[in-house]
mmCIF file of C-alpha atoms and ligand atoms in Angstrom:
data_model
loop_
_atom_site.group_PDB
_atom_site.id
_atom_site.type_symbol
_atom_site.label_atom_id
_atom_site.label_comp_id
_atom_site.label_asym_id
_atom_site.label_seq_id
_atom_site.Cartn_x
_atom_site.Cartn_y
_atom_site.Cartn_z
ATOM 1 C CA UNK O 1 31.311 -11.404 -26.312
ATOM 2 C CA UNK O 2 30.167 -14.862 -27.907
ATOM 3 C CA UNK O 3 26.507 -15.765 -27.425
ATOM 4 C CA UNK O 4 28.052 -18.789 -25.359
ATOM 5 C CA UNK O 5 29.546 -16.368 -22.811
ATOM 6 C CA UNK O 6 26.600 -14.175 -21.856
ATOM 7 C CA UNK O 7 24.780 -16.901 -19.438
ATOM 8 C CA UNK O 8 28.017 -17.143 -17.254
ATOM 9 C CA UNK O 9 28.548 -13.400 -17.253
ATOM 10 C CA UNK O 10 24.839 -13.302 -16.069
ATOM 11 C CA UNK O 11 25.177 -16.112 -13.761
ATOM 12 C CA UNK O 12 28.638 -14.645 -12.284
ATOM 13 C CA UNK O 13 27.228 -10.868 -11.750
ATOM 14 C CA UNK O 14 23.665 -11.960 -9.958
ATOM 15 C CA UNK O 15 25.785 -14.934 -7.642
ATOM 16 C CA UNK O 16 28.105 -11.536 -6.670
ATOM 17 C CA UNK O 17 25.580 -9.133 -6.876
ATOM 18 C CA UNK O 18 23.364 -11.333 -4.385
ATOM 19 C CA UNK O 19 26.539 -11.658 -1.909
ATOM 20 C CA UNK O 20 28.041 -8.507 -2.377
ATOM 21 C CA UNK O 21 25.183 -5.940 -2.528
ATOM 22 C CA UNK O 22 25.150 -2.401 -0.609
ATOM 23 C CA UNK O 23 22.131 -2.433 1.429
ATOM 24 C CA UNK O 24 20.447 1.229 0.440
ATOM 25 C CA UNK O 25 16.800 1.869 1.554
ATOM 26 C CA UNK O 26 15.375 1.815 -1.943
ATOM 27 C CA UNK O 27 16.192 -1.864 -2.288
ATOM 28 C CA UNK O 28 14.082 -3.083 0.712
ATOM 29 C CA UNK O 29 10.750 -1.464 -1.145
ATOM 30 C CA UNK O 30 9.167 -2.778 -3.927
ATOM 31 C CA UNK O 31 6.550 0.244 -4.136
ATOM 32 C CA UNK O 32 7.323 1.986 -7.843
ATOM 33 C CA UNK O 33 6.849 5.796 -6.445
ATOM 34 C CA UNK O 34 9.936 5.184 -3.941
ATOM 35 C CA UNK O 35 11.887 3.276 -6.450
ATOM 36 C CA UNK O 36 11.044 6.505 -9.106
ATOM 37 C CA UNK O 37 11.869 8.960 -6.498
ATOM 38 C CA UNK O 38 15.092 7.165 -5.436
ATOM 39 C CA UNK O 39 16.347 6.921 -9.221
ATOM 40 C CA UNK O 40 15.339 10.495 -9.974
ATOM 41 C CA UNK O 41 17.435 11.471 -6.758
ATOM 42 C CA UNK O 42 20.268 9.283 -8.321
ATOM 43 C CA UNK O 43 20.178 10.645 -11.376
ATOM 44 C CA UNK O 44 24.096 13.238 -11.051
ATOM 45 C CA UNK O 45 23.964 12.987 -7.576
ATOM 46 C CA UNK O 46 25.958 10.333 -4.922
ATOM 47 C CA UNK O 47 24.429 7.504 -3.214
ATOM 48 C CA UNK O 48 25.756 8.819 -0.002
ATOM 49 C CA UNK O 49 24.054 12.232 -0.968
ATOM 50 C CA UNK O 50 20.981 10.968 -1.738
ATOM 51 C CA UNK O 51 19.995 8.862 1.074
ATOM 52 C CA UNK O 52 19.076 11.403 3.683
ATOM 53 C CA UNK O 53 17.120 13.187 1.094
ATOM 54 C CA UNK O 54 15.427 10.039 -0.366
ATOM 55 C CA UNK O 55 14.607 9.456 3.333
ATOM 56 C CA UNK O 56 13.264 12.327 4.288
ATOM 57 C CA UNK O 57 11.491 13.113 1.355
ATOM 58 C CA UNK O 58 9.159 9.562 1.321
ATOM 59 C CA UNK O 59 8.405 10.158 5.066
ATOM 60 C CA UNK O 60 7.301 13.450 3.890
ATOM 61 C CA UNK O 61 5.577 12.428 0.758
ATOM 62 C CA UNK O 62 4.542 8.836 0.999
ATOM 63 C CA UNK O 63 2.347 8.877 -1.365
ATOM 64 C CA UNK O 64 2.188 10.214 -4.931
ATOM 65 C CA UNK O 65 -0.766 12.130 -3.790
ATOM 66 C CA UNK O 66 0.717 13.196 -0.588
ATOM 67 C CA UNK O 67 3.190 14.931 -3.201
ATOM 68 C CA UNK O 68 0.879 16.023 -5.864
ATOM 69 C CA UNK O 69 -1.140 17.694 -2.531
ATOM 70 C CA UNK O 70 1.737 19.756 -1.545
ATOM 71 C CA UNK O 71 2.841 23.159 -3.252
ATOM 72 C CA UNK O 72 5.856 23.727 -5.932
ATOM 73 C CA UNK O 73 7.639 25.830 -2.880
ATOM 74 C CA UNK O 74 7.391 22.716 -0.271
ATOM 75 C CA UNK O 75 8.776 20.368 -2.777
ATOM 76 C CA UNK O 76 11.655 22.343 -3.848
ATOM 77 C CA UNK O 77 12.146 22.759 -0.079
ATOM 78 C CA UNK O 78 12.842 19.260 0.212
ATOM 79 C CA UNK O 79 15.103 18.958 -2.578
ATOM 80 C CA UNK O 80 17.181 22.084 -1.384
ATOM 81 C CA UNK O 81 20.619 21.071 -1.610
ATOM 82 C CA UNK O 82 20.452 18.278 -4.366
ATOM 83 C CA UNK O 83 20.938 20.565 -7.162
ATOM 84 C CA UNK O 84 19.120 19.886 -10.408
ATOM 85 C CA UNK O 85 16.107 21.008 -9.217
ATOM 86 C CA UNK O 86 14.174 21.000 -13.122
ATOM 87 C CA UNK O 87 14.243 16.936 -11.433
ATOM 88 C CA UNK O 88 11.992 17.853 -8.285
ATOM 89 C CA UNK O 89 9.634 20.119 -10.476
ATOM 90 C CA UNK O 90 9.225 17.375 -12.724
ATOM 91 C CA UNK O 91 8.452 14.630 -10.614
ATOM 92 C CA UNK O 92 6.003 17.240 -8.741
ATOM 93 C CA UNK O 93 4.453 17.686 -12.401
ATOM 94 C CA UNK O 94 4.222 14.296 -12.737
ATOM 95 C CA UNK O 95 2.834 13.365 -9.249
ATOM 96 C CA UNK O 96 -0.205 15.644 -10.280
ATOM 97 C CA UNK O 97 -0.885 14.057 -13.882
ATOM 98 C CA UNK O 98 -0.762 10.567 -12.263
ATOM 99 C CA UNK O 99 -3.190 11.588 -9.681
ATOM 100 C CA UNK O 100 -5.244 13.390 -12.366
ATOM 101 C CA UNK O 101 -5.165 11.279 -15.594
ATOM 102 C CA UNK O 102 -4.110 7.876 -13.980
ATOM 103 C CA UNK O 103 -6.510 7.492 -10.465
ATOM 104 C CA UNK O 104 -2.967 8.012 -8.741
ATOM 105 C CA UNK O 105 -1.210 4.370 -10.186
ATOM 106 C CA UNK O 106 2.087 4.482 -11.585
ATOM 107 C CA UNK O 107 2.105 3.556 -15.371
ATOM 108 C CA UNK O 108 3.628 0.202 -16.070
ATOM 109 C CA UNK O 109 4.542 0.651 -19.948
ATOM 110 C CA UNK O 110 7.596 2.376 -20.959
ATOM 111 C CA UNK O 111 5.424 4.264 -23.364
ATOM 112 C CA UNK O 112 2.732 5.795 -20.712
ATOM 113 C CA UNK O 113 5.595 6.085 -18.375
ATOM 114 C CA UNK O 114 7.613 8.394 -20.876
ATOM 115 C CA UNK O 115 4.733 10.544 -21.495
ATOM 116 C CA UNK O 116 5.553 12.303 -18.117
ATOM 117 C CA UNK O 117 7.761 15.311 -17.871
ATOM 118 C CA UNK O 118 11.549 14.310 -16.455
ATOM 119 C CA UNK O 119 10.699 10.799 -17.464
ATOM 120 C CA UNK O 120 13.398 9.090 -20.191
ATOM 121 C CA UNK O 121 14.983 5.978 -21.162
ATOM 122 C CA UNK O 122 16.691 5.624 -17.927
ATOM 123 C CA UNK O 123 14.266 6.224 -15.444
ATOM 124 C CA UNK O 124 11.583 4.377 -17.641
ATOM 125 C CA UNK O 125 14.032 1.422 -17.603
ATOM 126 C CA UNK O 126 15.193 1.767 -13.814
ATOM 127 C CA UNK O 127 11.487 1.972 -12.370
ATOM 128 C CA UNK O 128 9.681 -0.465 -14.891
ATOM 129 C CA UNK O 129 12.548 -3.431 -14.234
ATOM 130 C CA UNK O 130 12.359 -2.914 -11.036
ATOM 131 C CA UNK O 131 8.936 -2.309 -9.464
ATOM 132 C CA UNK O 132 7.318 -4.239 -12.571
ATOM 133 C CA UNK O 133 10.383 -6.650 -13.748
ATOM 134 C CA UNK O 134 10.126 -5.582 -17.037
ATOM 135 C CA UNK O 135 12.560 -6.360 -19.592
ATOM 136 C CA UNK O 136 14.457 -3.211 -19.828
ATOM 137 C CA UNK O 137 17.804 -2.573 -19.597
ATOM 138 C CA UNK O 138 19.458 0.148 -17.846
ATOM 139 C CA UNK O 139 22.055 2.542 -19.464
ATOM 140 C CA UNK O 140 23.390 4.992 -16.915
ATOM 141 C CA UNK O 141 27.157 6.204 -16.468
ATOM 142 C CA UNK O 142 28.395 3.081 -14.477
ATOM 143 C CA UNK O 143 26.965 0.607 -16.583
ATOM 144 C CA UNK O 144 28.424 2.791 -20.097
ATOM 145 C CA UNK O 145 31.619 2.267 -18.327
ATOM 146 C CA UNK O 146 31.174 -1.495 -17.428
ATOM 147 C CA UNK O 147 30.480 -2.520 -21.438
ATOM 148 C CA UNK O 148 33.121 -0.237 -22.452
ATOM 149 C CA UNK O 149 35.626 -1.968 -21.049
ATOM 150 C CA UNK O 150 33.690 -5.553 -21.246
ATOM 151 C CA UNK O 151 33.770 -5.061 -25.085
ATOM 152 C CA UNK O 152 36.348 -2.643 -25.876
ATOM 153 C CA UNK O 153 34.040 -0.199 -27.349
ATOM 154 C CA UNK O 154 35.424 3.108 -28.187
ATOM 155 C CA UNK O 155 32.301 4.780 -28.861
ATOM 156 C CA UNK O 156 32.740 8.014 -26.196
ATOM 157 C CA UNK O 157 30.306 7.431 -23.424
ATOM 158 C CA UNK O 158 30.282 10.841 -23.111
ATOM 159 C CA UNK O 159 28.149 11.205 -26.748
ATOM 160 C CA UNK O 160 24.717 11.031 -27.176
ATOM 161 C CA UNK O 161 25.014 9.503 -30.794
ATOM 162 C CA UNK O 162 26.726 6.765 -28.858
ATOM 163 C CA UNK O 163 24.184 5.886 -26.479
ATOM 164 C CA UNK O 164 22.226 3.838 -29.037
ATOM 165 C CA UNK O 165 25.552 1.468 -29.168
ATOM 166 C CA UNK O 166 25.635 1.311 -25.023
ATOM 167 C CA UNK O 167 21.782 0.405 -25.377
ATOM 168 C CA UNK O 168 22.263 -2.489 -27.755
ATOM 169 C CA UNK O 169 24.782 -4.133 -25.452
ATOM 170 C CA UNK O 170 22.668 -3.678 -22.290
ATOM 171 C CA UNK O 171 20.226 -5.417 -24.578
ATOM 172 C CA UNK O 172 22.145 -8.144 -25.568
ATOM 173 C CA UNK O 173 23.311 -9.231 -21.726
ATOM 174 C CA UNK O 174 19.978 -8.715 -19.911
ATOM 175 C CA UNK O 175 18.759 -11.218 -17.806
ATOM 176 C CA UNK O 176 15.140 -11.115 -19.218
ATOM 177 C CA UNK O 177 13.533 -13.533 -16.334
ATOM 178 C CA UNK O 178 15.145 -11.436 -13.456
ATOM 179 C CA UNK O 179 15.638 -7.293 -14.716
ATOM 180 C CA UNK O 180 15.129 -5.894 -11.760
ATOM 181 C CA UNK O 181 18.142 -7.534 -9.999
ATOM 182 C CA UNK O 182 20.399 -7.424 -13.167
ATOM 183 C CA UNK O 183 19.965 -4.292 -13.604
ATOM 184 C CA UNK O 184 20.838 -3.143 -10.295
ATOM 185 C CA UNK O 185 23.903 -5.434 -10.392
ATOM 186 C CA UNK O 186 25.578 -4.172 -13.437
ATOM 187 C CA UNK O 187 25.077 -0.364 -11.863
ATOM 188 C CA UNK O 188 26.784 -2.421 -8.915
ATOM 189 C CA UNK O 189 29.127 -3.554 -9.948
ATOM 190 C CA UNK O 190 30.098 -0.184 -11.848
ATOM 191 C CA UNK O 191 29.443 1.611 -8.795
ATOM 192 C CA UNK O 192 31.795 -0.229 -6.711
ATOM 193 C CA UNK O 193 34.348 -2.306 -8.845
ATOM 194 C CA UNK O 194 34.424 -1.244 -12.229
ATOM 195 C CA UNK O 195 35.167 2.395 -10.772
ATOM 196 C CA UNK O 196 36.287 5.715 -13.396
ATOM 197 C CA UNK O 197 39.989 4.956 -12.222
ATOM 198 C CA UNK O 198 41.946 2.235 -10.724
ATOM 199 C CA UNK O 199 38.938 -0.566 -11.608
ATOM 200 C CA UNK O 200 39.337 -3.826 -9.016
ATOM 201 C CA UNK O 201 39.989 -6.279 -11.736
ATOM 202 C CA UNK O 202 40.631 -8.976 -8.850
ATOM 203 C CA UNK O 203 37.807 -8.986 -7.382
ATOM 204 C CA UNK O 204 35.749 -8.651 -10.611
ATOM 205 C CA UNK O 205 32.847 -11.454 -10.932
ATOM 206 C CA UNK O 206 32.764 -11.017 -14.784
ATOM 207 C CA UNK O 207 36.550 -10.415 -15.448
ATOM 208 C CA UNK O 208 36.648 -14.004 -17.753
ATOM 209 C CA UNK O 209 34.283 -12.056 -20.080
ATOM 210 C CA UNK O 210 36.171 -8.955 -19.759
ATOM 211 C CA UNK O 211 38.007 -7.871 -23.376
ATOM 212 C CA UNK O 212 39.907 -4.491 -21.984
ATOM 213 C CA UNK O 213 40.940 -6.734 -19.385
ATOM 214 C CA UNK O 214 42.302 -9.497 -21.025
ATOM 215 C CA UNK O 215 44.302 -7.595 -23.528
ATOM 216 C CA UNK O 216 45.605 -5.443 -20.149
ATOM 217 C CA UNK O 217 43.812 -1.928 -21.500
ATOM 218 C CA UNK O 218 41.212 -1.293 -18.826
ATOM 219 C CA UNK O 219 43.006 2.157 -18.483
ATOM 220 C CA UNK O 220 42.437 3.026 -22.153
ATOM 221 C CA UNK O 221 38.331 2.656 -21.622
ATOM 222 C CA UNK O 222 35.800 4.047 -21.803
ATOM 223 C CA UNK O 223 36.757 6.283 -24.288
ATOM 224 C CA UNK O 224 35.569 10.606 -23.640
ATOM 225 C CA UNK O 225 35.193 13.356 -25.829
ATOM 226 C CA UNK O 226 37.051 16.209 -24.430
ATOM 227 C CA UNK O 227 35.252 18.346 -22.347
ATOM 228 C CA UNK O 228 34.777 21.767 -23.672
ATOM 229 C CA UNK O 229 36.420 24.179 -21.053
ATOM 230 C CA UNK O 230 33.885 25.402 -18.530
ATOM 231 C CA UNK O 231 33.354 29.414 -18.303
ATOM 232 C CA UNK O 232 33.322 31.366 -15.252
ATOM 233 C CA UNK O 233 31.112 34.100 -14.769
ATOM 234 C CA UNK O 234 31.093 36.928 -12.534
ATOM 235 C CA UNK O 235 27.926 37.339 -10.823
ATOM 236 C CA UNK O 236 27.444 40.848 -8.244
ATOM 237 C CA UNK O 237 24.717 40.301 -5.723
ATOM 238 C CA UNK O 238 22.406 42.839 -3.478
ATOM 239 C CA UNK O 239 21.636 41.967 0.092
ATOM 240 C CA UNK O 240 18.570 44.789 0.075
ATOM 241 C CA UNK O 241 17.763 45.747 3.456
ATOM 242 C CA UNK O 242 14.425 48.124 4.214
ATOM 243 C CA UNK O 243 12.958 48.295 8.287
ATOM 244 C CA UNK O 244 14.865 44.996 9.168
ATOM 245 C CA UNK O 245 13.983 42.801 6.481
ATOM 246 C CA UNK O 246 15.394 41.636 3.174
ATOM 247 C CA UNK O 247 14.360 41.327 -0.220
ATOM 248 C CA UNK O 248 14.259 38.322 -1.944
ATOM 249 C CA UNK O 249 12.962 37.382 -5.277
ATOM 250 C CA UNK O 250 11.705 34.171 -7.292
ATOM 251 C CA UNK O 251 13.133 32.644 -9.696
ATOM 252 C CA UNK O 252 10.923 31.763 -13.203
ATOM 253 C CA UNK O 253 9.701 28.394 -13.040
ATOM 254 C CA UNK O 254 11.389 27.336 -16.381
ATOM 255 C CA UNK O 255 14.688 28.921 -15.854
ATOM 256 C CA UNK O 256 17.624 27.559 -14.126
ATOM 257 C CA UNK O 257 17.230 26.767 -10.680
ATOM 258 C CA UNK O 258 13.452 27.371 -11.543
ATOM 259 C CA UNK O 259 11.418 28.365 -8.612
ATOM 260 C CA UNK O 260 13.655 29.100 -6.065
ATOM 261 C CA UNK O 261 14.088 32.323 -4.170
ATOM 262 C CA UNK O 262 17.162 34.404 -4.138
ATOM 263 C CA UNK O 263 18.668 37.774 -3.480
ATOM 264 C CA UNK O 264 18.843 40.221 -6.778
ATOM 265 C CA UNK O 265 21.421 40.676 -8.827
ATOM 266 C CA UNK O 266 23.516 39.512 -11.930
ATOM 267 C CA UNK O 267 26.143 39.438 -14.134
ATOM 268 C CA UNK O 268 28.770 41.934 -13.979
ATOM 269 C CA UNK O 269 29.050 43.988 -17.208
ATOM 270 C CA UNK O 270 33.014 44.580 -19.316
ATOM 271 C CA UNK O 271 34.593 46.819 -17.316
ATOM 272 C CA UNK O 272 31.693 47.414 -14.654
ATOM 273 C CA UNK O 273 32.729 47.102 -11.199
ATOM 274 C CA UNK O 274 30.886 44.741 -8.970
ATOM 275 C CA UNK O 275 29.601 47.292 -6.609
ATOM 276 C CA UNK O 276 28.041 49.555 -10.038
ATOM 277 C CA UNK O 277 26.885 45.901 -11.511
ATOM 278 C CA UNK O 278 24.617 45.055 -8.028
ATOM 279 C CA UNK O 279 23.290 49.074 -8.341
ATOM 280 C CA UNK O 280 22.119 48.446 -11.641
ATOM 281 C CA UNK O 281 20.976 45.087 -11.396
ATOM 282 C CA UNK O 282 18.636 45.946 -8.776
ATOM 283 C CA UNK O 283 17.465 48.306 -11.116
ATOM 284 C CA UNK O 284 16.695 46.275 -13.440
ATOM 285 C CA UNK O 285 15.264 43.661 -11.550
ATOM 286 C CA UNK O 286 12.948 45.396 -9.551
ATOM 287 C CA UNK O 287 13.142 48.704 -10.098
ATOM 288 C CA UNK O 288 14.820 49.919 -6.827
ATOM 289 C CA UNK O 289 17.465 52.315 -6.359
ATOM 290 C CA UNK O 290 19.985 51.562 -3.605
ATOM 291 C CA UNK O 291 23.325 52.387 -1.944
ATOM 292 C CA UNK O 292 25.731 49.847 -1.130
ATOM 293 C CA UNK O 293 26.757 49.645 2.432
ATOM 294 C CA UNK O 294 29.516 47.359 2.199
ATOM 295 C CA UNK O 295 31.095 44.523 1.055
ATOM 296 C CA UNK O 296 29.986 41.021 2.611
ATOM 297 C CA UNK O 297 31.352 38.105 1.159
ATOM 298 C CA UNK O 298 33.054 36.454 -2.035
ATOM 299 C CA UNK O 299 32.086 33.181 -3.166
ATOM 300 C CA UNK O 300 32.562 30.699 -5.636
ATOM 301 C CA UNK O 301 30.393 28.142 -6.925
ATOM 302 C CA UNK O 302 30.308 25.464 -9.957
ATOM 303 C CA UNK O 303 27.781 24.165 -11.949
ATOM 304 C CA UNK O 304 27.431 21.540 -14.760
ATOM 305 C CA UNK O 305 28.361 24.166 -17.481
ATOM 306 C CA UNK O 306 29.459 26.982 -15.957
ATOM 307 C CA UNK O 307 30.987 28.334 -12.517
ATOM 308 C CA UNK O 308 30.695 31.685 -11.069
ATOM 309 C CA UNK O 309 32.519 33.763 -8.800
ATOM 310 C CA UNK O 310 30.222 35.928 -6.509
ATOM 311 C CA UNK O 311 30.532 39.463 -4.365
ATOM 312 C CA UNK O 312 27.574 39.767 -2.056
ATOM 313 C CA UNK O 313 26.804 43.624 -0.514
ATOM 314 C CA UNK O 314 25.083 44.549 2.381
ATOM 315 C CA UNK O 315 22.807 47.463 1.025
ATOM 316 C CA UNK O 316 19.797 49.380 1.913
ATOM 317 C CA UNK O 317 16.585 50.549 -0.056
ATOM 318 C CA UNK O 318 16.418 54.369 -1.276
ATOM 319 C CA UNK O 319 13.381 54.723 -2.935
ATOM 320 C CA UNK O 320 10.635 53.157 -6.080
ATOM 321 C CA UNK O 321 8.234 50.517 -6.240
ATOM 322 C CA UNK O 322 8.851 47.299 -6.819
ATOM 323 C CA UNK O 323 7.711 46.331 -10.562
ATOM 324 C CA UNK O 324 9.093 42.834 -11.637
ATOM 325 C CA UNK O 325 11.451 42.420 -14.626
ATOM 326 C CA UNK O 326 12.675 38.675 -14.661
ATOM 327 C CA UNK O 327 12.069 37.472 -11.169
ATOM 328 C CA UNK O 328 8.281 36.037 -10.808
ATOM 329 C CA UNK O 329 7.820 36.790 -7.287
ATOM 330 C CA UNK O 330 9.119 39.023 -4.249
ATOM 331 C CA UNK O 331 9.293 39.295 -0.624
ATOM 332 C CA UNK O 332 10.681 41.458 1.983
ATOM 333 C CA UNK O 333 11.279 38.801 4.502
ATOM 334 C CA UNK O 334 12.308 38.964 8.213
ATOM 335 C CA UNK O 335 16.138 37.272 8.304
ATOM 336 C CA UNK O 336 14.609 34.750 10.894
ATOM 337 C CA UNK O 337 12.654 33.504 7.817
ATOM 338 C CA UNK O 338 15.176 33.100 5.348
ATOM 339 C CA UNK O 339 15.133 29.393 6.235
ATOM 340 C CA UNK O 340 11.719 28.695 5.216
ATOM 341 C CA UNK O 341 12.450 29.314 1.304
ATOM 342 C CA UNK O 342 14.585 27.034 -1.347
ATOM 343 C CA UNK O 343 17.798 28.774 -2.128
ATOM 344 C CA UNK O 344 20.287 27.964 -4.309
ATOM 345 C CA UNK O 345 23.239 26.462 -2.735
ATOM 346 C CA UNK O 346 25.377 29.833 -3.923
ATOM 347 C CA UNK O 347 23.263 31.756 -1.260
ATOM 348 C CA UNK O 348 23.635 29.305 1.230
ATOM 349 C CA UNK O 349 27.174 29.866 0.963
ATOM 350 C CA UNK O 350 27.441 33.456 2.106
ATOM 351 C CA UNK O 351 24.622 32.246 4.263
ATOM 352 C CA UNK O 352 26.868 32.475 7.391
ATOM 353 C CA UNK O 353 28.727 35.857 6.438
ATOM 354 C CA UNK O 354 25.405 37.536 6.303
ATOM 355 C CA UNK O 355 23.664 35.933 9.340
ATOM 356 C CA UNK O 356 27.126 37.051 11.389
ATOM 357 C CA UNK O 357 26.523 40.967 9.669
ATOM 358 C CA UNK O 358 23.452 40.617 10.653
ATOM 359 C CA UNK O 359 23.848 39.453 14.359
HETATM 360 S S1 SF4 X 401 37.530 -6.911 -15.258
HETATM 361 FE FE1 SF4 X 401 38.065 -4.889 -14.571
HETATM 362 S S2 SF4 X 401 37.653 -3.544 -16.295
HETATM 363 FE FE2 SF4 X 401 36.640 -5.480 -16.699
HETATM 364 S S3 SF4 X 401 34.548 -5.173 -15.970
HETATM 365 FE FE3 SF4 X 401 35.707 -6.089 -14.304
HETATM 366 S S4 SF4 X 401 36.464 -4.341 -13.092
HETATM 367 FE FE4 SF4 X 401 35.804 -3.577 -15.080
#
């Protein structure tokens, strides 16, 4: 894009942006911890998603002390169900340096800013330009796709050595006297226009400036690198009953899905059954020896990298002690009080298969 062309292209996206913007509860707040939580929320998870979360969770925690006062478990509580959860143990990490290090007040550089666990390029940008109107520009998914196709780049967006490229445009086109809003235009406009497929070319405020859509290629951008295929794993679970109540252990903080609570088990072995896999994985675990009742449930579940398939049994304590190998943390637990842990959304999903055997 010429030099000449940027001030239009900024002048056409704010005059839409201005007219045409959602109305989402993190726009009517200028206070930097709701903006941060809101684009930390955002961050591989839908508006739609996020906005009963985002909502709760400020009412909650409306301060970054009121969050840095609460415990790890009440946090990850609150973000039960959003997925990503390294995000909520983060920000939680953060809330407590801030209050520690910083009298409680957000930092307003990008480089004291970064300093904080969870805290990148993105965010940094997001937060700064918005609560502070600094002159950072945003790179996130929708706007990668937006200069894609404005300049027919064919850097994959998908790359990380590509970012720098996706940066440098941002760069170029920010409106430097108003970030805040032109930021949150051009992850508008690829939010709601300048969508994956089928992008609404006609209604486009920028489409003058648009090269992929002049030459009639906006299909052919942005460019991907092919996705590696995604392995499945399958995963035998033990529903561990002793005197009415349930064992459930913890997660390591660090690991994935760090922190929550589950029920034991793992992956089944080559040529293990499912039912010897659970048996020896509670083993393992914690040191228990079981039978296996019977079998509950079968689930499946995807994540980023990976997805699982899962057989849940119904089975009841023999005999040992409990002694801890890979889960933190344990609990026999009352079924009524299942609900006041964070799971993983693969438990909640046999969730109602084992509240039924249980009824
Ligand atoms: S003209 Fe079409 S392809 Fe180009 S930015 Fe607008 S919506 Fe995207």
């Amino acid at each position: 894009m010429k030099s000449s062309h940027i001030h239009p292209f900024q002048k056409s996206l704010l005059k839409w942006y201005n007219l045409n913007r959602r109305r989402l509860p993190w726009r009517d707040t200028s206070n930097p911890y709701y903006i941060w939580v809101s684009e930390v929320m955002l961050q591989q998870t839908q508006v739609n998603t996020v906005i009963p979360y985002y909502q709760k969770f400020i009412q909650k925690y409306p301060t970054i002390k009121d969050l840095a006062d609460a415990s790890l478990q009440e946090v990850l509580k609150s973000w039960e169900g959003l997925g990503y959860y390294s995000r909520a143990r983060n920000l939680y990490k953060s809330a407590n340096r801030i209050v520690k290090n910083l009298n409680g007040n957000m930092p307003e550089t990008p480089d004291t800013f970064k300093k904080l666990p969870g805290v990148g390029n993105y965010i940094a940008a997001a937060v700064l330009s918005i609560a502070f109107q600094k002159p950072l520009a945003v790179v996130d998914g929708n706007v990668k796709r937006v200069l894609a196709r404005m300049f027919q780049l064919k850097d994959p967006v998908n790359s990380s050595a590509s970012h720098k490229v996706f940066q440098a445009k941002a760069d170029t086109l920010l409106l430097t006297s108003l970030p805040d809003a032109f930021n949150q235009a051009m992850m508008e406009l690829g939010a709601v226009i300048c969508k994956p497929s089928h992008p609404m070319c006609k209604q486009c405020p920028v489409q003058k400036q648009c090269m992929a859509f002049k030459n009639g290629v906006t299909d052919k951008y942005p460019r991907r690198l092919s996705a590696k295929p995604v392995p499945e794993y399958h995963i035998s679970t033990a529903v561990v009953r002793k005197h009415g109540r349930l064992l459930i252990t913890q997660r390591q903080p660090e690991s994935l899905l760090g922190g929550l609570w589950e029920f034991p088990g793992g992956k089944v072995k080559e040529r293990e059954g499912p039912e010897k896999a659970c048996i020896r994985e509670v083993k393992e675990e914690v040191n228990l020896k079981i039978k296996v009742d019977f079998h509950l449930t079968h689930i499946r579940h995807a994540y980023t990298h990976f997805k699982i398939r899962m057989d849940v049994y119904m089975c009841t304590y023999i005999s040992g002690k409990i002694k801890l190998n890979g889960p933190v943390a344990y609990k026999w637990v009352y079924p009524s009080k299942i609900k006041d842990y964070p799971f993983p959304k693969a438990n909640h999903k046999f969730f109602p298969a084992l509240f039924t055997a249980l009824s």
